Short mmCIF file of C-alpha atoms and ligand atoms in Angstrom, two decimals:
data_model
loop_
_atom_site.label_atom_id
_atom_site.label_comp_id
_atom_site.label_asym_id
_atom_site.label_seq_id
_atom_site.Cartn_x
_atom_site.Cartn_y
_atom_site.Cartn_z
CA UNK U 1 96.78 33.23 -153.41
CA UNK U 2 95.98 31.56 -156.46
CA UNK U 3 95.68 32.83 -159.94
CA UNK U 4 91.83 33.24 -159.63
CA UNK U 5 91.94 34.70 -156.20
CA UNK U 6 93.99 37.43 -157.75
CA UNK U 7 91.79 38.04 -160.71
CA UNK U 8 88.83 38.15 -158.07
CA UNK U 9 90.37 40.82 -156.55
CA UNK U 10 91.42 42.71 -159.58
CA UNK U 11 87.69 42.61 -160.88
CA UNK U 12 86.51 43.85 -157.28
CA UNK U 13 89.16 46.67 -157.71
CA UNK U 14 87.74 47.48 -161.40
CA UNK U 15 83.99 47.47 -160.16
CA UNK U 16 84.79 49.90 -157.01
CA UNK U 17 86.82 52.23 -159.53
CA UNK U 18 84.07 52.36 -161.96
CA UNK U 19 81.27 53.02 -159.25
CA UNK U 20 83.69 55.88 -157.89
CA UNK U 21 83.65 57.54 -161.31
CA UNK U 22 80.15 57.23 -161.73
CA UNK U 23 79.29 58.86 -158.52
CA UNK U 24 82.12 61.67 -159.30
CA UNK U 25 80.59 62.02 -162.96
CA UNK U 26 77.37 62.61 -160.82
CA UNK U 27 78.26 64.99 -158.16
CA UNK U 28 80.35 66.91 -161.09
CA UNK U 29 77.13 67.79 -162.77
CA UNK U 30 76.18 70.54 -160.76
CA UNK U 31 79.03 72.18 -161.05
CA UNK U 32 78.79 71.84 -165.13
CA UNK U 33 75.23 73.63 -164.74
CA UNK U 34 76.45 76.45 -163.08
CA UNK U 35 77.78 77.69 -165.98
CA UNK U 36 74.90 76.24 -168.38
CA UNK U 37 72.74 78.20 -166.16
CA UNK U 38 73.36 81.26 -167.47
CA UNK U 39 71.70 79.91 -170.89
CA UNK U 40 67.99 80.02 -169.11
CA UNK U 41 65.30 78.05 -169.96
CA UNK U 42 65.27 76.60 -173.70
CA UNK U 43 61.76 76.08 -175.48
CA UNK U 44 61.15 72.82 -177.31
CA UNK U 45 57.84 73.38 -179.56
CA UNK U 46 56.51 70.10 -180.56
CA UNK U 47 53.95 69.11 -182.96
CA UNK U 48 52.55 66.12 -185.14
CA UNK U 49 54.06 67.71 -188.18
CA UNK U 50 53.42 68.12 -192.20
CA UNK U 51 55.13 67.35 -195.43
CA UNK U 52 52.92 70.66 -197.11
CA UNK U 53 54.74 73.46 -197.63
CA UNK U 54 51.77 75.62 -197.53
CA UNK U 55 50.63 74.22 -193.84
CA UNK U 56 54.41 74.58 -192.66
CA UNK U 57 53.61 78.59 -193.03
CA UNK U 58 51.21 78.66 -189.88
CA UNK U 59 53.55 76.45 -187.96
CA UNK U 60 56.17 79.38 -188.91
CA UNK U 61 53.54 82.00 -187.34
CA UNK U 62 53.72 80.04 -184.18
CA UNK U 63 57.42 80.31 -184.38
CA UNK U 64 57.64 84.17 -185.06
CA UNK U 65 54.81 84.70 -182.26
CA UNK U 66 56.57 82.65 -179.77
CA UNK U 67 60.20 84.45 -180.34
CA UNK U 68 58.22 87.76 -179.63
CA UNK U 69 56.63 86.87 -176.39
CA UNK U 70 60.17 85.43 -175.19
CA UNK U 71 62.86 87.48 -176.85
CA UNK U 72 66.36 85.83 -176.53
CA UNK U 73 64.82 82.65 -175.43
CA UNK U 74 66.38 79.84 -177.66
CA UNK U 75 63.14 78.35 -179.58
CA UNK U 76 63.50 74.42 -180.99
CA UNK U 77 60.95 72.44 -182.74
CA UNK U 78 60.10 68.96 -182.94
CA UNK U 79 58.02 66.70 -184.86
CA UNK U 80 56.42 63.42 -183.38
CA UNK U 81 55.16 61.65 -186.72
CA UNK U 82 57.69 59.28 -187.83
CA UNK U 83 56.19 59.37 -191.30
CA UNK U 84 56.39 62.81 -191.78
CA UNK U 85 59.89 63.11 -190.70
CA UNK U 86 61.21 60.43 -192.85
CA UNK U 87 59.36 61.70 -195.65
CA UNK U 88 60.96 65.22 -195.40
CA UNK U 89 64.36 63.47 -194.99
CA UNK U 90 64.26 62.39 -198.53
CA UNK U 91 63.64 66.22 -199.07
CA UNK U 92 66.66 66.92 -197.63
CA UNK U 93 64.52 68.56 -194.98
CA UNK U 94 65.66 67.49 -191.32
CA UNK U 95 63.14 67.57 -188.68
CA UNK U 96 64.54 66.24 -184.98
CA UNK U 97 61.93 63.69 -182.86
CA UNK U 98 61.03 65.33 -179.70
CA UNK U 99 63.72 62.86 -177.97
CA UNK U 100 66.40 64.06 -180.26
CA UNK U 101 65.49 67.68 -180.07
CA UNK U 102 65.74 67.07 -176.21
CA UNK U 103 69.06 65.04 -176.42
CA UNK U 104 70.48 67.83 -178.54
CA UNK U 105 69.86 70.65 -175.79
CA UNK U 106 71.11 68.74 -173.16
CA UNK U 107 74.09 68.64 -175.01
CA UNK U 108 74.07 72.23 -175.81
CA UNK U 109 74.01 72.53 -171.87
CA UNK U 110 70.38 73.58 -170.98
CA UNK U 111 69.39 72.86 -168.05
CA UNK U 112 65.92 73.50 -167.83
CA UNK U 113 63.31 73.08 -170.99
CA UNK U 114 59.83 74.27 -171.66
CA UNK U 115 58.25 71.46 -173.78
CA UNK U 116 55.10 72.71 -175.53
CA UNK U 117 52.92 70.67 -177.13
CA UNK U 118 51.17 72.02 -180.17
CA UNK U 119 48.16 69.38 -180.50
CA UNK U 120 44.98 70.05 -180.39
CA UNK U 121 44.11 67.71 -177.54
CA UNK U 122 45.73 65.77 -174.63
CA UNK U 123 45.93 62.02 -176.71
CA UNK U 124 48.75 59.75 -177.05
CA UNK U 125 51.35 62.15 -178.34
CA UNK U 126 50.98 64.73 -176.09
CA UNK U 127 51.51 61.70 -173.30
CA UNK U 128 54.32 59.96 -174.85
CA UNK U 129 55.96 63.46 -175.08
CA UNK U 130 54.87 63.97 -171.71
CA UNK U 131 56.46 60.52 -170.48
CA UNK U 132 59.67 60.99 -172.31
CA UNK U 133 60.72 64.12 -171.71
CA UNK U 134 60.19 63.90 -168.13
CA UNK U 135 62.67 60.64 -168.04
CA UNK U 136 65.38 63.35 -169.32
CA UNK U 137 65.07 65.26 -165.87
CA UNK U 138 65.62 61.62 -163.98
CA UNK U 139 68.73 60.68 -166.17
CA UNK U 140 72.22 61.12 -164.78
CA UNK U 141 73.38 64.35 -166.23
CA UNK U 142 69.65 65.59 -167.69
CA UNK U 143 68.22 68.60 -166.88
CA UNK U 144 67.04 70.23 -163.67
CA UNK U 145 63.64 70.56 -164.65
CA UNK U 146 61.62 69.96 -167.50
CA UNK U 147 57.79 71.03 -167.97
CA UNK U 148 55.30 69.94 -170.13
CA UNK U 149 52.37 71.68 -171.02
CA UNK U 150 49.19 71.03 -172.19
CA UNK U 151 48.23 71.28 -175.90
CA UNK U 152 45.12 73.84 -176.83
CA UNK U 153 41.55 71.99 -175.69
CA UNK U 154 43.04 70.84 -171.99
CA UNK U 155 40.67 72.95 -169.82
CA UNK U 156 37.08 74.16 -169.58
CA UNK U 157 38.04 77.77 -169.58
CA UNK U 158 40.49 77.21 -173.06
CA UNK U 159 37.44 74.98 -174.73
CA UNK U 160 35.23 78.25 -173.97
CA UNK U 161 38.04 80.61 -175.14
CA UNK U 162 38.04 78.60 -178.61
CA UNK U 163 34.05 78.37 -179.03
CA UNK U 164 34.46 82.34 -178.45
CA UNK U 165 37.49 83.15 -180.72
CA UNK U 166 37.17 80.32 -183.52
CA UNK U 167 34.40 81.31 -185.48
CA UNK U 168 35.68 85.30 -186.35
CA UNK U 169 39.26 83.98 -186.63
CA UNK U 170 38.28 81.14 -189.19
CA UNK U 171 35.05 81.13 -190.84
CA UNK U 172 34.47 83.73 -193.84
CA UNK U 173 33.00 86.88 -193.22
CA UNK U 174 30.05 86.53 -196.04
CA UNK U 175 28.83 83.33 -193.88
CA UNK U 176 25.31 84.09 -192.80
CA UNK U 177 23.37 82.52 -189.45
CA UNK U 178 21.74 79.31 -191.88
CA UNK U 179 24.84 78.72 -193.44
CA UNK U 180 26.45 75.77 -191.30
CA UNK U 181 29.70 75.57 -190.03
CA UNK U 182 31.38 72.18 -189.52
CA UNK U 183 34.49 71.75 -187.85
CA UNK U 184 36.60 68.66 -188.77
CA UNK U 185 38.60 67.69 -185.83
CA UNK U 186 41.49 64.55 -185.71
CA UNK U 187 39.81 62.34 -183.46
CA UNK U 188 41.22 59.59 -181.55
CA UNK U 189 40.69 56.12 -179.75
CA UNK U 190 42.20 57.77 -176.61
CA UNK U 191 40.18 59.10 -174.05
CA UNK U 192 40.85 62.42 -174.67
CA UNK U 193 38.44 62.37 -177.88
CA UNK U 194 35.66 63.35 -175.54
CA UNK U 195 36.70 66.54 -175.80
CA UNK U 196 35.08 66.50 -179.20
CA UNK U 197 32.21 65.60 -178.14
CA UNK U 198 32.60 68.77 -175.26
CA UNK U 199 33.40 71.08 -178.27
CA UNK U 200 30.18 70.10 -180.40
CA UNK U 201 28.09 70.75 -177.29
CA UNK U 202 29.66 74.29 -176.81
CA UNK U 203 29.69 75.17 -179.98
CA UNK U 204 25.99 74.31 -180.53
CA UNK U 205 25.24 76.02 -177.02
CA UNK U 206 26.76 79.26 -178.61
CA UNK U 207 25.55 78.87 -182.20
CA UNK U 208 23.25 76.16 -182.91
CA UNK U 209 24.88 75.72 -186.57
CA UNK U 210 28.12 74.74 -185.93
CA UNK U 211 28.92 71.37 -185.61
CA UNK U 212 32.17 69.54 -184.73
CA UNK U 213 33.31 65.79 -186.30
CA UNK U 214 36.18 63.79 -186.47
CA UNK U 215 38.20 61.55 -188.85
CA UNK U 216 38.96 58.86 -186.77
CA UNK U 217 36.80 59.20 -183.45
CA UNK U 218 33.36 60.66 -182.16
CA UNK U 219 31.62 62.76 -183.15
CA UNK U 220 31.89 60.91 -186.46
CA UNK U 221 30.66 62.60 -190.14
CA UNK U 222 27.12 60.59 -189.77
CA UNK U 223 26.79 62.19 -186.69
CA UNK U 224 26.93 65.69 -188.23
CA UNK U 225 25.59 64.34 -191.44
CA UNK U 226 22.60 63.83 -189.92
CA UNK U 227 22.43 66.85 -187.52
CA UNK U 228 22.51 68.87 -190.58
CA UNK U 229 20.39 67.06 -192.58
CA UNK U 230 17.88 67.06 -189.99
CA UNK U 231 18.40 71.31 -189.79
CA UNK U 232 17.47 71.54 -193.24
CA UNK U 233 21.13 73.28 -193.79
CA UNK U 234 21.63 74.02 -197.64
CA UNK U 235 24.93 75.62 -197.30
CA UNK U 236 27.96 74.63 -194.99
CA UNK U 237 31.41 75.99 -194.16
CA UNK U 238 33.86 73.60 -193.98
CA UNK U 239 37.08 74.23 -191.57
CA UNK U 240 39.53 71.74 -190.12
CA UNK U 241 39.80 71.87 -186.47
CA UNK U 242 43.41 71.14 -186.58
CA UNK U 243 46.53 73.30 -186.20
CA UNK U 244 47.20 73.37 -189.91
CA UNK U 245 45.16 72.68 -193.00
CA UNK U 246 47.59 69.77 -193.84
CA UNK U 247 46.50 66.47 -195.29
CA UNK U 248 43.11 65.62 -193.72
CA UNK U 249 42.21 68.76 -194.50
CA UNK U 250 43.19 68.54 -198.27
CA UNK U 251 41.90 65.00 -198.63
CA UNK U 252 39.57 64.02 -196.09
CA UNK U 253 37.69 66.98 -195.63
CA UNK U 254 37.97 69.20 -198.91
CA UNK U 255 39.61 66.58 -201.57
CA UNK U 256 37.76 65.57 -205.09
CA UNK U 257 37.70 61.81 -203.97
CA UNK U 258 33.95 60.09 -203.11
CA UNK U 259 35.02 59.79 -200.20
CA UNK U 260 35.56 63.29 -198.39
CA UNK U 261 33.70 65.43 -196.59
CA UNK U 262 33.05 68.04 -199.20
CA UNK U 263 32.18 64.97 -201.82
CA UNK U 264 29.80 63.11 -199.81
CA UNK U 265 27.75 66.48 -198.03
CA UNK U 266 27.23 67.71 -201.84
CA UNK U 267 25.82 64.33 -202.65
CA UNK U 268 23.58 64.96 -199.65
CA UNK U 269 22.70 68.32 -201.55
CA UNK U 270 24.51 70.62 -199.12
CA UNK U 271 26.49 73.27 -201.17
CA UNK U 272 30.25 73.45 -199.38
CA UNK U 273 32.59 75.71 -199.15
CA UNK U 274 36.10 74.43 -197.59
CA UNK U 275 38.51 76.80 -195.74
CA UNK U 276 41.72 75.87 -195.70
CA UNK U 277 42.93 77.22 -192.91
CA UNK U 278 44.69 75.61 -189.92
CA UNK U 279 44.00 77.14 -186.21
CA UNK U 280 47.53 78.17 -185.94
CA UNK U 281 47.20 80.91 -188.84
CA UNK U 282 45.61 82.71 -186.32
CA UNK U 283 47.28 84.82 -183.69
CA UNK U 284 44.42 84.68 -181.40
CA UNK U 285 44.13 81.09 -181.25
CA UNK U 286 47.96 80.55 -181.23
CA UNK U 287 47.94 83.12 -178.01
CA UNK U 288 45.95 79.88 -176.62
CA UNK U 289 49.07 78.05 -176.40
CA UNK U 290 51.26 80.71 -175.41
CA UNK U 291 49.56 81.05 -172.23
CA UNK U 292 50.17 77.44 -171.48
CA UNK U 293 53.83 77.86 -172.49
CA UNK U 294 53.90 81.11 -170.02
CA UNK U 295 52.92 78.95 -167.61
CA UNK U 296 55.80 76.77 -168.26
CA UNK U 297 57.97 79.26 -168.32
CA UNK U 298 56.91 80.89 -164.85
CA UNK U 299 57.44 77.07 -163.71
CA UNK U 300 61.16 77.24 -164.38
CA UNK U 301 62.10 80.47 -163.08
CO1 CO G 401 45.72 61.43 -188.82
#
């Protein structure tokens, strides 16, 4: 045998050895899991995030409510927004991305995870979470089961519940039927933007003086403004259709800048009363996310 042949044979053995050890660790993972299974499924709550401390209290409310419904279950959080995470990191507050949070749960020995999207609609963020979380199920040594459950406005029944609950939960008691309620959703160029138009339709059917607009999608501000003027509305309550009253609520909706909805509607002769509350501050609305989470936990039993 010349030297080349010996090197080739050695290489062959080395590759076989690596392949064998990879297979062995693959088999080994079920025994690892037997131990970790005692921990039960963990919950990962995923939101866009907020850098506004007052808005964070709305997330604290969700946290408390989830822990009450699922006592003893490990509950962790992740922020999808890179910009928000970077901003908070500069203030010394560390928030994980969904991927990092899942990796940590995996390292801590959890084998099942319920991932609850705390978004309003199943848009880009939800689909990114879904795809990436499911990859943690496929990787070697990954989770046995990952269930990603839907955001708040994900079915006709859920939308009807929001239409039913929101006015009582978010609109100030002194509002009269002549006063309009303008809800500001985020909006997106994802297909699920259509949900906001569906919500406008449903709210209009329930109360013709409740309107839904969006910052970045449809219905637009102009759509809402035209409807308000046509109806001769004199006063409007402006409320975010978002989990928290964060940056969009403070600036795009109720800011003092000339291009906020408050400024533009005031300019159009409508008295504006902004309500700086996020939907996550209402226990009844948080329950809608929790119902989805309960479905997820059932799938993990
Ligand atoms: Co935005």
